[in-house]
Amino acid sequence: MERLRVKYPIIVEGRYDKARLASFIEGDILQTDGFQVFSDKKKLALIRRLAAEEKVVILTDSDRAGFRIRGYLAGAIPPERVLHVYIPQVQGKERRKRRPSAEGTLGVEGMETEVLREALAKAGALAGEGVPPRQPITKGMLYALGFSGGERSAVLRRALLKRLELPEGIGANALPGVLTRLVSPAQLEKLAKELRQEIF
């Protein structure tokens, strides 16, 4: 199947859900790490920041835990910035698990690709022909601008995250996708020059 492009960042519960979507989707996928998002202020701040720029997609399991996480996130983000995507309640067990979940239903990680594709399409989360892709921020750009790979890169990167009001804990793999949603390559280059002048 051809990889699908999504319009907005997708928020899922865990790393297996993220891996499942990443197997057929092009786009940013963030995980709440289950209930940890309730106490992780930085992660919630990042989700709010993304929602301030554009809509975010919430795709959680259709069980009590999933609806609790969905409700928490939906309460923290203006309703017009949230796109809810729901999966059907299908009885079953994920392959990696020894026993079914408490409610005996499959989560996002256990859903068939076509079911997930249809759910995303019905909610309007898939990018169509007329939606131009954003110009991506790549790891190569971060390296070229001094945000990675150099002696002072960590200092510069922390300054960038602070300037953009982003949490310091964003990993190297997630950073390009997050920045793509917030700034253009030209804006990032301008920020790099400004920060270098201020710091060094």
mmCIF file of N, CA, C and O in Angstrom, residues 1-2 4 20-21 23-24 85-88 108 110-122 126:
data_model
loop_
_atom_site.group_PDB
_atom_site.id
_atom_site.type_symbol
_atom_site.label_atom_id
_atom_site.label_comp_id
_atom_site.label_asym_id
_atom_site.label_seq_id
_atom_site.Cartn_x
_atom_site.Cartn_y
_atom_site.Cartn_z
ATOM 1 N N MET A 1 0.839 -1.198 0.000
ATOM 2 C CA MET A 1 0.000 0.000 0.000
ATOM 3 C C MET A 1 0.877 1.252 0.000
ATOM 4 O O MET A 1 1.904 1.299 0.675
ATOM 5 N N GLU A 2 0.443 2.246 -0.745
ATOM 6 C CA GLU A 2 1.171 3.515 -0.793
ATOM 7 C C GLU A 2 1.081 4.215 0.562
ATOM 8 O O GLU A 2 0.057 4.172 1.234
ATOM 9 N N LEU A 4 0.554 6.933 3.287
ATOM 10 C CA LEU A 4 -0.417 8.014 3.351
ATOM 11 C C LEU A 4 0.198 9.236 4.013
ATOM 12 O O LEU A 4 0.997 9.107 4.940
ATOM 13 N N ARG A 20 2.958 1.374 14.719
ATOM 14 C CA ARG A 20 1.920 0.849 13.810
ATOM 15 C C ARG A 20 1.561 1.893 12.752
ATOM 16 O O ARG A 20 1.501 1.587 11.557
ATOM 17 N N LEU A 21 1.334 3.121 13.175
ATOM 18 C CA LEU A 21 0.989 4.175 12.223
ATOM 19 C C LEU A 21 2.172 4.531 11.329
ATOM 20 O O LEU A 21 2.004 4.764 10.136
ATOM 21 N N SER A 23 4.280 2.742 10.124
ATOM 22 C CA SER A 23 4.523 1.736 9.089
ATOM 23 C C SER A 23 3.837 2.069 7.762
ATOM 24 O O SER A 23 4.211 1.537 6.721
ATOM 25 N N PHE A 24 2.849 2.967 7.802
ATOM 26 C CA PHE A 24 2.166 3.296 6.542
ATOM 27 C C PHE A 24 1.819 4.774 6.399
ATOM 28 O O PHE A 24 1.190 5.178 5.424
ATOM 29 N N VAL A 85 -10.238 11.097 15.942
ATOM 30 C CA VAL A 85 -10.311 9.907 15.092
ATOM 31 C C VAL A 85 -10.555 8.717 16.011
ATOM 32 O O VAL A 85 -9.830 8.512 16.992
ATOM 33 N N TYR A 86 -11.586 7.939 15.690
ATOM 34 C CA TYR A 86 -11.956 6.800 16.535
ATOM 35 C C TYR A 86 -11.789 5.495 15.769
ATOM 36 O O TYR A 86 -12.059 5.431 14.568
ATOM 37 N N ILE A 87 -11.345 4.470 16.490
ATOM 38 C CA ILE A 87 -11.283 3.129 15.904
ATOM 39 C C ILE A 87 -12.440 2.304 16.461
ATOM 40 O O ILE A 87 -12.913 2.570 17.570
ATOM 41 N N PRO A 88 -12.909 1.318 15.692
ATOM 42 C CA PRO A 88 -14.012 0.485 16.191
ATOM 43 C C PRO A 88 -13.563 -0.411 17.342
ATOM 44 O O PRO A 88 -12.372 -0.685 17.501
ATOM 45 N N VAL A 108 -5.055 0.572 18.919
ATOM 46 C CA VAL A 108 -4.561 1.107 17.650
ATOM 47 C C VAL A 108 -3.529 0.167 17.040
ATOM 48 O O VAL A 108 -3.546 -0.100 15.834
ATOM 49 N N GLY A 110 -3.263 -2.949 17.122
ATOM 50 C CA GLY A 110 -3.804 -4.206 16.607
ATOM 51 C C GLY A 110 -4.763 -4.051 15.439
ATOM 52 O O GLY A 110 -5.227 -5.047 14.875
ATOM 53 N N MET A 111 -5.059 -2.828 15.056
ATOM 54 C CA MET A 111 -6.020 -2.585 13.980
ATOM 55 C C MET A 111 -5.420 -2.863 12.602
ATOM 56 O O MET A 111 -4.235 -2.620 12.367
ATOM 57 N N GLU A 112 -6.262 -3.338 11.714
ATOM 58 C CA GLU A 112 -5.855 -3.526 10.318
ATOM 59 C C GLU A 112 -5.559 -2.159 9.687
ATOM 60 O O GLU A 112 -6.215 -1.165 10.012
ATOM 61 N N THR A 113 -4.611 -2.139 8.769
ATOM 62 C CA THR A 113 -4.226 -0.882 8.118
ATOM 63 C C THR A 113 -5.416 -0.206 7.447
ATOM 64 O O THR A 113 -5.594 1.009 7.548
ATOM 65 N N GLU A 114 -6.241 -0.999 6.780
ATOM 66 C CA GLU A 114 -7.380 -0.416 6.062
ATOM 67 C C GLU A 114 -8.383 0.222 7.017
ATOM 68 O O GLU A 114 -8.979 1.255 6.703
ATOM 69 N N VAL A 115 -8.553 -0.369 8.198
ATOM 70 C CA VAL A 115 -9.464 0.205 9.202
ATOM 71 C C VAL A 115 -8.935 1.555 9.684
ATOM 72 O O VAL A 115 -9.680 2.525 9.804
ATOM 73 N N LEU A 116 -7.629 1.609 9.943
ATOM 74 C CA LEU A 116 -7.017 2.869 10.374
ATOM 75 C C LEU A 116 -7.089 3.920 9.269
ATOM 76 O O LEU A 116 -7.381 5.092 9.523
ATOM 77 N N ARG A 117 -6.834 3.501 8.030
ATOM 78 C CA ARG A 117 -6.887 4.429 6.907
ATOM 79 C C ARG A 117 -8.291 5.023 6.764
ATOM 80 O O ARG A 117 -8.448 6.239 6.575
ATOM 81 N N GLU A 118 -9.306 4.178 6.862
ATOM 82 C CA GLU A 118 -10.685 4.651 6.734
ATOM 83 C C GLU A 118 -11.059 5.607 7.855
ATOM 84 O O GLU A 118 -11.728 6.617 7.627
ATOM 85 N N ALA A 119 -10.604 5.298 9.069
ATOM 86 C CA ALA A 119 -10.912 6.159 10.219
ATOM 87 C C ALA A 119 -10.277 7.536 10.034
ATOM 88 O O ALA A 119 -10.905 8.571 10.289
ATOM 89 N N LEU A 120 -9.031 7.563 9.572
ATOM 90 C CA LEU A 120 -8.345 8.834 9.326
ATOM 91 C C LEU A 120 -9.004 9.606 8.190
ATOM 92 O O LEU A 120 -9.170 10.827 8.258
ATOM 93 N N ALA A 121 -9.394 8.889 7.132
ATOM 94 C CA ALA A 121 -10.030 9.528 5.976
ATOM 95 C C ALA A 121 -11.386 10.124 6.347
ATOM 96 O O ALA A 121 -11.699 11.265 5.983
ATOM 97 N N LYS A 122 -12.197 9.380 7.093
ATOM 98 C CA LYS A 122 -13.524 9.863 7.485
ATOM 99 C C LYS A 122 -13.441 11.123 8.342
ATOM 100 O O LYS A 122 -14.296 12.003 8.257
ATOM 101 N N LEU A 126 -6.459 12.993 6.363
ATOM 102 C CA LEU A 126 -5.520 12.694 5.291
ATOM 103 C C LEU A 126 -5.346 13.892 4.365
ATOM 104 O O LEU A 126 -6.305 14.610 4.060
#
